[in-house]
Structure formats: C-alpha cells, structure tokens
Amino acid sequence: MRQNKPEIKKQIRLLLTSSRGYINLGRIESLRNNSQYDFYIVGVDIFGDKYKLPILDEQIQIPADNERKYIGMIKKITTEKMIDVILPASDAEVEIISKNKKLLKKMGVGTVCSSYLVTHSAVNKANMLLFLKEKKVDVPKFFIPESIKELILAAKKLGYPKKPIIIKPAFASGNRGVWLIKENFSKELLHSRGIPRISIDEFVKQVGKLKHFPKIVLMEYLSGDEYSVDGLGEKGNPIYVIPRVRVSPLPGYSQEALIHENKEVKEYVEQICRAFGFDSIFNVQLKYGEDGKPKVYEINPRISATAVANTAAGVDLLLFSILKELKITYPKNIQPKKIRMIRFWKEFYTDN
C-alpha cells in the first residue's frame, strides 16, 4: 500500500527581539509546535555573551544605546537573513519598530505591531490614561504631577493616607518602578512578594534628591480581581479578546492564570481596542475597582508575556497575529476553552 508523503510546511523566517527574555521559551516552543508552518527564528538581543536558547536558529547581538544604530542593524539582519516578519517583544523595541513600520514594509518585511501613533499613545501610561479618559472610557482616578507640591496634593485627593495609592513611571515595562504608597505596613512588609511599599514622606524625600522631577502617574489603588487580557485587532475591530485571571501574579508576570469567559471584561477591552484602533496583537492589564467595575492600568501594544496560554485554550493568537501581518488567512471565530496555566522555570547550561 502506497504511503502518503508528509506535507511540507511553508517556512516563515521570523526575527524575535529581546530573545534572551525569561519568558521567550514559551513563545518559541509555541511557534515550533504549530502544525502548518516551519519557523526559522533569528533572535536579537543586547546581551553579548553569545549564548542562545537551543531552540533558536540564530542569536545576534544588537546595540541598545542608539535608536539609529538599532534600526540600522535590524535592517541589515532582515536583509541578510531574508526575514519575513519581525516580532517585537519589549516596549522600547515595539516603539522603534512601529516608527519604522512603513520603511520595513517597503523592504518586504512585516512587523507584528500597530502603527507608531497607536503604539506610542498606548505604551506610555500617562498618555494612555489621558487618551482613554478623553474617549469616555472608564479609567482609574489618576493624576500626573509635575512637582512635589502637586504630588502631595494629588495623593490627598486620592484619599491618602486612609487609602493606599499607586505611583508608577509614565514609561516603564511591567511593574518596573511601581510603588504602593501606604502609611502603615505592619507584618505584611516582611512577607509580601508583590510590588514594593513606601510611605509618601519617604517617597517625597527620595524624589527630592533628584535633579529633575520625574514623569510619574499617581493612581487609585485597585483592590479587586486582576486580569491580563490578550487581543487581536484589525483596524480597530476586535477579532479576538481573551480574558485571563491572574491567580498568582508576580511583579510584571503571571505565575498562574485562568482563561475563562468574562463578558464584562471582554466588552470593556473591546471598547479600548476600538478607541485606540489596534491593528495587531495587544494586551490590556486591568483590575476591578472599589466600584465593582474593571479599570485598565496598563496596555502593552505588543505580544504579552503569557500570550501563548491562549494557544492551549485553542486560539493561537501569536500565530494568527503573524499570519495577519503576512496577509495569510487565519481563523476568526474560534471560542477559547477554559484552561488554567501554571508557569515553571527551566534551566539551560553553557560552557561559554
């Protein structure tokens, strides 16, 4: 009996930025495990010790201190390695890549991100909150102080010291630079694994040592359930919006999460997608406030750290976002199934 020849997969040559990031193993494995496409993956990162994850095809060091040199190197690599599409995996890089989206498109290279205007507005926490407030989208109470005097006044307006508040940089990835401002810590300070805590007096004291007042956002503390919601938009039309409850969040990452239907959260994030006009993969992080409503506190206009969990739920959002950019048809009506994700670390070794 004649056996059928195995189907040859179509190759997609992909450039992955920040490829030495802790959570890239899941992304790479997800792309490797799909049944339709053969991914040749070139990783780029600022680390220069020549180590690469074994499941990467290549690893190349790139400059980090100069935007012009960075994009020049990206153009050189995409040409030499015949790259089809770029997957930016950090906030700083998605801004640079989106700024050069049209240029890269002329070179025949796709970019998995929205336009620069959309990306720049979403990635900056201050700009994001101001934009959505103007669009009549419900956001947390917030202030953007420009001096210590304004900072103290804003804290009082947010209910401090009776209520804790959040202070964060206007631009920073994940939970970097985020502080919980609280007057009384008790024993919780010694056992907390969450964001660092500090009193307003101590924060003001440290800020006063700086030459210039930093660009920060003061925001009400959201104490309810926390969601990380992945989405895929086409010119502002939400194709997929998949809510994921952060069961055991570490600062900046989900250690354990549960994908399940939440109509209220889904409709809220669809509203955000339309407001910004997202035209690629994106991620919205939100928590429920004391009024019982979901409120966004951060947006990642790029692939999120835990986006591959959607693949296990039946919706390969990472693959679909790549296919969309390459103008390849992809499914648009899959219903994600309920699934729980638990993250474990894995070690790699080298004699370099």
Tab-separated table of C-alpha atoms in Angstrom:
chain	number	residue	atom	x	y	z
A	1	MET	CA	0.000	0.000	0.000
A	2	ARG	CA	1.379	3.377	-1.032
A	3	GLN	CA	2.003	5.774	1.849
A	4	ASN	CA	1.193	9.465	1.553
A	5	LYS	CA	4.193	11.751	1.626
A	6	PRO	CA	4.347	14.043	4.667
A	7	GLU	CA	3.094	17.530	3.881
A	8	ILE	CA	5.887	20.080	3.532
A	9	LYS	CA	5.366	23.040	5.845
A	10	LYS	CA	5.601	26.559	4.474
A	11	GLN	CA	8.606	28.317	6.018
A	12	ILE	CA	8.289	31.671	7.765
A	13	ARG	CA	11.527	33.431	8.677
A	14	LEU	CA	10.950	35.413	11.858
A	15	LEU	CA	13.073	37.892	13.787
A	16	LEU	CA	12.319	37.882	17.536
A	17	THR	CA	13.549	40.834	19.597
A	18	SER	CA	14.558	40.601	23.275
A	19	SER	CA	15.155	36.917	22.587
A	20	ARG	CA	17.064	36.434	25.841
A	21	GLY	CA	13.972	37.409	27.838
A	22	TYR	CA	12.917	34.967	30.562
A	23	ILE	CA	9.544	34.182	29.024
A	24	ASN	CA	10.606	33.643	25.396
A	25	LEU	CA	10.932	29.879	25.750
A	26	GLY	CA	7.142	29.501	25.691
A	27	ARG	CA	6.806	31.790	22.666
A	28	ILE	CA	9.422	29.909	20.662
A	29	GLU	CA	8.037	26.488	21.573
A	30	SER	CA	4.539	27.619	20.600
A	31	LEU	CA	5.750	28.626	17.138
A	32	ARG	CA	7.764	25.417	16.754
A	33	ASN	CA	4.811	23.230	17.710
A	34	ASN	CA	2.274	24.570	15.209
A	35	SER	CA	1.297	22.040	12.554
A	36	GLN	CA	1.171	24.290	9.476
A	37	TYR	CA	4.294	26.453	9.359
A	38	ASP	CA	8.019	25.875	9.726
A	39	PHE	CA	9.516	28.828	11.599
A	40	TYR	CA	13.152	29.791	11.164
A	41	ILE	CA	13.719	32.046	14.176
A	42	VAL	CA	16.518	34.591	14.453
A	43	GLY	CA	16.780	36.088	17.932
A	44	VAL	CA	18.259	39.517	18.593
A	45	ASP	CA	19.179	40.909	21.993
A	46	ILE	CA	21.516	43.396	23.654
A	47	PHE	CA	23.313	40.646	25.608
A	48	GLY	CA	26.712	39.928	24.114
A	49	ASP	CA	27.826	36.653	25.699
A	50	LYS	CA	26.986	34.688	22.518
A	51	TYR	CA	24.616	32.327	24.354
A	52	LYS	CA	21.383	31.459	22.587
A	53	LEU	CA	18.449	29.296	23.534
A	54	PRO	CA	18.988	25.891	21.895
A	55	ILE	CA	15.624	26.109	20.127
A	56	LEU	CA	16.572	29.373	18.391
A	57	ASP	CA	18.129	29.021	14.947
A	58	GLU	CA	20.389	32.044	15.396
A	59	GLN	CA	21.174	34.659	18.051
A	60	ILE	CA	22.624	38.078	17.162
A	61	GLN	CA	23.680	40.916	19.449
A	62	ILE	CA	22.301	44.377	18.658
A	63	PRO	CA	23.088	47.872	20.022
A	64	ALA	CA	20.839	49.289	22.728
A	65	ASP	CA	22.091	52.829	23.259
A	66	ASN	CA	21.209	54.402	19.923
A	67	GLU	CA	17.919	54.195	18.000
A	68	ARG	CA	19.533	54.956	14.639
A	69	LYS	CA	22.147	52.217	15.088
A	70	TYR	CA	19.468	49.825	16.339
A	71	ILE	CA	17.171	50.176	13.339
A	72	GLY	CA	20.188	50.125	11.019
A	73	MET	CA	21.198	46.767	12.470
A	74	ILE	CA	17.624	45.465	12.228
A	75	LYS	CA	17.506	46.411	8.529
A	76	LYS	CA	20.855	44.709	7.937
A	77	ILE	CA	19.766	41.493	9.674
A	78	THR	CA	16.390	41.332	7.927
A	79	THR	CA	18.135	41.626	4.554
A	80	GLU	CA	20.949	39.161	5.247
A	81	LYS	CA	18.706	36.579	6.923
A	82	MET	CA	15.802	37.039	4.474
A	83	ILE	CA	13.381	37.804	7.303
A	84	ASP	CA	9.649	37.758	6.516
A	85	VAL	CA	8.326	39.264	9.733
A	86	ILE	CA	9.545	40.921	12.949
A	87	LEU	CA	8.013	40.144	16.351
A	88	PRO	CA	8.932	42.951	18.800
A	89	ALA	CA	8.834	41.691	22.390
A	90	SER	CA	9.611	44.770	24.514
A	91	ASP	CA	8.062	48.219	24.937
A	92	ALA	CA	11.135	50.143	23.799
A	93	GLU	CA	11.579	47.974	20.715
A	94	VAL	CA	7.927	47.968	19.669
A	95	GLU	CA	8.074	51.787	19.641
A	96	ILE	CA	11.145	51.796	17.388
A	97	ILE	CA	9.837	49.040	15.120
A	98	SER	CA	6.407	50.689	14.780
A	99	LYS	CA	8.075	54.018	13.959
A	100	ASN	CA	9.822	52.271	11.050
A	101	LYS	CA	6.859	50.082	10.066
A	102	LYS	CA	6.371	51.707	6.639
A	103	LEU	CA	10.095	51.582	5.846
A	104	LEU	CA	10.301	47.893	6.739
A	105	LYS	CA	7.161	47.189	4.718
A	106	LYS	CA	8.857	48.693	1.639
A	107	MET	CA	11.694	46.232	2.262
A	108	GLY	CA	9.155	43.391	2.214
A	109	VAL	CA	9.299	42.806	5.978
A	110	GLY	CA	6.154	42.579	8.101
A	111	THR	CA	6.002	43.919	11.655
A	112	VAL	CA	3.696	42.473	14.320
A	113	CYS	CA	2.545	45.768	15.821
A	114	SER	CA	0.117	48.606	15.235
A	115	SER	CA	1.100	51.987	13.795
A	116	TYR	CA	3.533	54.238	15.656
A	117	LEU	CA	0.784	56.703	16.583
A	118	VAL	CA	-1.279	53.952	18.220
A	119	THR	CA	1.733	52.262	19.822
A	120	HIS	CA	3.175	55.474	21.260
A	121	SER	CA	-0.180	56.527	22.717
A	122	ALA	CA	-0.774	53.143	24.356
A	123	VAL	CA	2.660	52.259	25.732
A	124	ASN	CA	3.064	55.438	27.802
A	125	LYS	CA	0.941	55.017	30.943
A	126	ALA	CA	0.206	58.734	31.314
A	127	ASN	CA	-0.703	59.188	27.639
A	128	MET	CA	-2.802	56.021	27.701
A	129	LEU	CA	-4.931	57.116	30.656
A	130	LEU	CA	-5.383	60.638	29.272
A	131	PHE	CA	-6.359	59.272	25.849
A	132	LEU	CA	-8.945	56.824	27.188
A	133	LYS	CA	-10.404	59.407	29.572
A	134	GLU	CA	-10.875	61.740	26.607
A	135	LYS	CA	-12.573	58.889	24.714
A	136	LYS	CA	-15.020	58.420	27.633
A	137	VAL	CA	-13.599	55.004	28.536
A	138	ASP	CA	-13.744	54.245	32.269
A	139	VAL	CA	-10.269	54.531	33.848
A	140	PRO	CA	-8.953	54.678	37.431
A	141	LYS	CA	-8.737	58.031	39.185
A	142	PHE	CA	-5.282	59.390	38.390
A	143	PHE	CA	-3.072	62.469	38.433
A	144	ILE	CA	0.122	63.400	36.587
A	145	PRO	CA	2.018	65.705	38.983
A	146	GLU	CA	4.853	67.938	37.848
A	147	SER	CA	6.241	68.869	41.271
A	148	ILE	CA	6.455	67.583	44.842
A	149	LYS	CA	3.719	70.022	45.845
A	150	GLU	CA	1.385	68.641	43.155
A	151	LEU	CA	2.324	65.075	44.157
A	152	ILE	CA	1.304	65.623	47.796
A	153	LEU	CA	-1.932	67.372	46.780
A	154	ALA	CA	-2.811	64.583	44.320
A	155	ALA	CA	-2.203	61.930	46.981
A	156	LYS	CA	-4.673	63.671	49.309
A	157	LYS	CA	-7.275	63.883	46.524
A	158	LEU	CA	-6.932	60.116	46.052
A	159	GLY	CA	-7.750	59.576	49.733
A	160	TYR	CA	-4.267	59.131	51.162
A	161	PRO	CA	-3.431	58.233	53.942
A	162	LYS	CA	-6.779	56.496	54.582
A	163	LYS	CA	-6.485	54.768	51.216
A	164	PRO	CA	-3.302	53.368	49.638
A	165	ILE	CA	-2.304	54.691	46.220
A	166	ILE	CA	-0.052	53.611	43.358
A	167	ILE	CA	2.845	55.609	41.923
A	168	LYS	CA	4.453	54.463	38.684
A	169	PRO	CA	6.717	55.860	35.952
A	170	ALA	CA	4.882	57.198	32.905
A	171	PHE	CA	7.013	54.882	30.762
A	172	ALA	CA	8.361	51.549	32.024
A	173	SER	CA	7.783	47.882	31.201
A	174	GLY	CA	5.854	45.592	33.520
A	175	ASN	CA	5.993	46.539	37.198
A	176	ARG	CA	9.333	48.328	36.955
A	177	GLY	CA	9.347	51.383	39.187
A	178	VAL	CA	5.845	50.768	40.584
A	179	TRP	CA	5.330	51.635	44.265
A	180	LEU	CA	2.434	51.049	46.625
A	181	ILE	CA	2.188	54.160	48.786
A	182	LYS	CA	0.886	53.168	52.189
A	183	GLU	CA	1.300	54.641	55.661
A	184	ASN	CA	1.096	51.517	57.825
A	185	PHE	CA	2.761	48.261	56.750
A	186	SER	CA	2.632	46.018	59.842
A	187	LYS	CA	3.918	42.451	59.316
A	188	GLU	CA	2.857	42.311	55.651
A	189	LEU	CA	6.055	44.107	54.624
A	190	LEU	CA	8.151	41.104	55.659
A	191	HIS	CA	6.047	38.565	53.774
A	192	SER	CA	4.940	40.366	50.627
A	193	ARG	CA	6.076	39.159	47.189
A	194	GLY	CA	4.267	41.941	45.378
A	195	ILE	CA	5.252	45.468	44.473
A	196	PRO	CA	7.418	47.398	46.977
A	197	ARG	CA	5.776	49.597	49.611
A	198	ILE	CA	6.811	53.014	50.846
A	199	SER	CA	5.259	55.937	52.744
A	200	ILE	CA	4.547	59.220	50.970
A	201	ASP	CA	7.051	61.049	53.202
A	202	GLU	CA	9.865	58.668	52.296
A	203	PHE	CA	8.962	58.765	48.599
A	204	VAL	CA	8.973	62.578	48.612
A	205	LYS	CA	12.325	62.535	50.420
A	206	GLN	CA	13.900	60.348	47.734
A	207	VAL	CA	12.337	62.256	44.823
A	208	GLY	CA	13.654	65.478	46.334
A	209	LYS	CA	17.201	64.211	45.777
A	210	LEU	CA	16.676	64.071	42.005
A	211	LYS	CA	17.849	66.880	39.749
A	212	HIS	CA	14.563	66.907	37.840
A	213	PHE	CA	11.093	65.851	38.943
A	214	PRO	CA	10.334	62.506	37.243
A	215	LYS	CA	7.444	61.834	34.874
A	216	ILE	CA	5.127	59.761	37.058
A	217	VAL	CA	1.475	58.798	37.419
A	218	LEU	CA	-0.437	58.704	40.719
A	219	MET	CA	-3.375	56.324	40.564
A	220	GLU	CA	-6.024	54.944	42.861
A	221	TYR	CA	-5.220	51.507	44.255
A	222	LEU	CA	-7.361	48.843	42.583
A	223	SER	CA	-8.029	46.028	45.043
A	224	GLY	CA	-10.255	43.678	43.017
A	225	ASP	CA	-9.604	40.717	40.712
A	226	GLU	CA	-6.756	41.219	38.260
A	227	TYR	CA	-6.951	40.345	34.559
A	228	SER	CA	-4.417	40.225	31.756
A	229	VAL	CA	-6.387	40.332	28.508
A	230	ASP	CA	-4.874	39.478	25.133
A	231	GLY	CA	-6.438	40.755	21.947
A	232	LEU	CA	-6.010	40.882	18.199
A	233	GLY	CA	-7.405	43.819	16.289
A	234	GLU	CA	-7.844	44.672	12.621
A	235	LYS	CA	-8.023	48.430	12.068
A	236	GLY	CA	-9.702	48.847	15.448
A	237	ASN	CA	-12.078	45.926	15.014
A	238	PRO	CA	-11.538	43.412	17.864
A	239	ILE	CA	-11.186	39.973	16.245
A	240	TYR	CA	-10.212	38.216	19.475
A	241	VAL	CA	-10.352	39.358	23.098
A	242	ILE	CA	-9.401	36.662	25.621
A	243	PRO	CA	-9.640	37.457	29.366
A	244	ARG	CA	-7.205	35.718	31.699
A	245	VAL	CA	-7.450	35.993	35.505
A	246	ARG	CA	-4.078	36.425	37.195
A	247	VAL	CA	-4.394	33.892	40.021
A	248	SER	CA	-0.863	34.191	41.367
A	249	PRO	CA	0.803	37.276	39.893
A	250	LEU	CA	4.454	38.065	40.453
A	251	PRO	CA	5.616	41.634	39.773
A	252	GLY	CA	5.272	42.004	35.998
A	253	TYR	CA	4.405	38.345	35.300
A	254	SER	CA	1.596	35.823	35.742
A	255	GLN	CA	2.822	32.791	37.655
A	256	GLU	CA	-0.600	31.175	37.494
A	257	ALA	CA	-3.588	32.227	35.401
A	258	LEU	CA	-7.043	31.054	34.386
A	259	ILE	CA	-8.591	31.667	30.965
A	260	HIS	CA	-12.358	31.823	31.209
A	261	GLU	CA	-15.258	33.853	29.849
A	262	ASN	CA	-15.966	37.247	31.427
A	263	LYS	CA	-18.395	39.207	29.273
A	264	GLU	CA	-17.927	42.462	31.192
A	265	VAL	CA	-14.131	42.395	30.853
A	266	LYS	CA	-14.338	41.332	27.204
A	267	GLU	CA	-16.687	44.184	26.264
A	268	TYR	CA	-14.552	46.680	28.194
A	269	VAL	CA	-11.372	45.647	26.336
A	270	GLU	CA	-13.236	45.656	23.005
A	271	GLN	CA	-14.099	49.284	23.763
A	272	ILE	CA	-10.404	50.019	24.374
A	273	CYS	CA	-9.430	48.273	21.124
A	274	ARG	CA	-11.848	50.430	19.133
A	275	ALA	CA	-10.755	53.616	20.903
A	276	PHE	CA	-7.080	53.107	20.042
A	277	GLY	CA	-7.643	51.437	16.683
A	278	PHE	CA	-5.358	48.475	17.373
A	279	ASP	CA	-4.291	46.720	14.186
A	280	SER	CA	-2.251	43.863	15.637
A	281	ILE	CA	-1.794	41.842	18.803
A	282	PHE	CA	-2.137	43.777	22.070
A	283	ASN	CA	-2.549	43.231	25.805
A	284	VAL	CA	-4.619	45.098	28.391
A	285	GLN	CA	-3.940	44.732	32.110
A	286	LEU	CA	-6.745	45.701	34.447
A	287	LYS	CA	-8.178	45.239	37.921
A	288	TYR	CA	-11.606	45.696	39.404
A	289	GLY	CA	-12.004	48.893	41.424
A	290	GLU	CA	-13.962	49.525	44.607
A	291	ASP	CA	-16.971	50.483	42.449
A	292	GLY	CA	-17.071	46.917	41.080
A	293	LYS	CA	-16.024	47.884	37.547
A	294	PRO	CA	-12.940	46.809	35.536
A	295	LYS	CA	-10.341	49.541	35.058
A	296	VAL	CA	-7.255	49.465	32.868
A	297	TYR	CA	-3.916	50.306	34.457
A	298	GLU	CA	-1.511	49.290	31.679
A	299	ILE	CA	-1.513	48.453	27.971
A	300	ASN	CA	1.147	46.511	26.070
A	301	PRO	CA	0.795	47.218	22.317
A	302	ARG	CA	2.728	44.021	21.578
A	303	ILE	CA	2.755	40.331	22.471
A	304	SER	CA	2.347	39.829	26.220
A	305	ALA	CA	4.446	37.587	28.451
A	306	THR	CA	1.681	34.984	28.734
A	307	ALA	CA	0.033	35.234	25.304
A	308	VAL	CA	0.993	31.640	24.471
A	309	ALA	CA	-1.524	30.440	27.087
A	310	ASN	CA	-4.188	31.274	24.512
A	311	THR	CA	-2.780	28.566	22.236
A	312	ALA	CA	-3.513	25.953	24.898
A	313	ALA	CA	-7.045	27.385	25.066
A	314	GLY	CA	-7.455	26.715	21.338
A	315	VAL	CA	-6.703	30.188	19.944
A	316	ASP	CA	-3.141	30.561	18.627
A	317	LEU	CA	-3.132	34.337	18.950
A	318	LEU	CA	0.631	34.601	18.407
A	319	LEU	CA	0.481	32.656	15.138
A	320	PHE	CA	-2.661	34.482	13.982
A	321	SER	CA	-1.021	37.887	14.549
A	322	ILE	CA	1.927	36.813	12.388
A	323	LEU	CA	-0.332	35.440	9.646
A	324	LYS	CA	-2.388	38.643	9.694
A	325	GLU	CA	0.755	40.707	9.124
A	326	LEU	CA	1.788	38.435	6.239
A	327	LYS	CA	-1.733	38.696	4.768
A	328	ILE	CA	-2.349	34.970	5.202
A	329	THR	CA	-5.905	33.910	6.059
A	330	TYR	CA	-6.420	32.784	9.641
A	331	PRO	CA	-9.468	31.605	11.673
A	332	LYS	CA	-11.521	34.417	13.216
A	333	ASN	CA	-14.312	32.717	15.133
A	334	ILE	CA	-12.703	30.185	17.486
A	335	GLN	CA	-14.104	30.172	21.012
A	336	PRO	CA	-11.346	29.763	23.630
A	337	LYS	CA	-11.864	26.965	26.107
A	338	LYS	CA	-11.461	27.339	29.848
A	339	ILE	CA	-7.930	26.424	30.867
A	340	ARG	CA	-5.536	27.003	33.760
A	341	MET	CA	-1.892	27.902	33.190
A	342	ILE	CA	0.879	27.284	35.713
A	343	ARG	CA	4.364	28.576	34.926
A	344	PHE	CA	7.574	26.790	35.913
A	345	TRP	CA	11.141	27.880	35.308
A	346	LYS	CA	13.548	25.820	33.197
A	347	GLU	CA	17.342	25.936	33.310
A	348	PHE	CA	19.813	25.894	30.414
A	349	TYR	CA	23.567	25.433	30.668
A	350	THR	CA	26.587	26.534	28.656
A	351	ASP	CA	30.367	26.308	28.983
A	352	ASN	CA	30.868	29.738	27.345
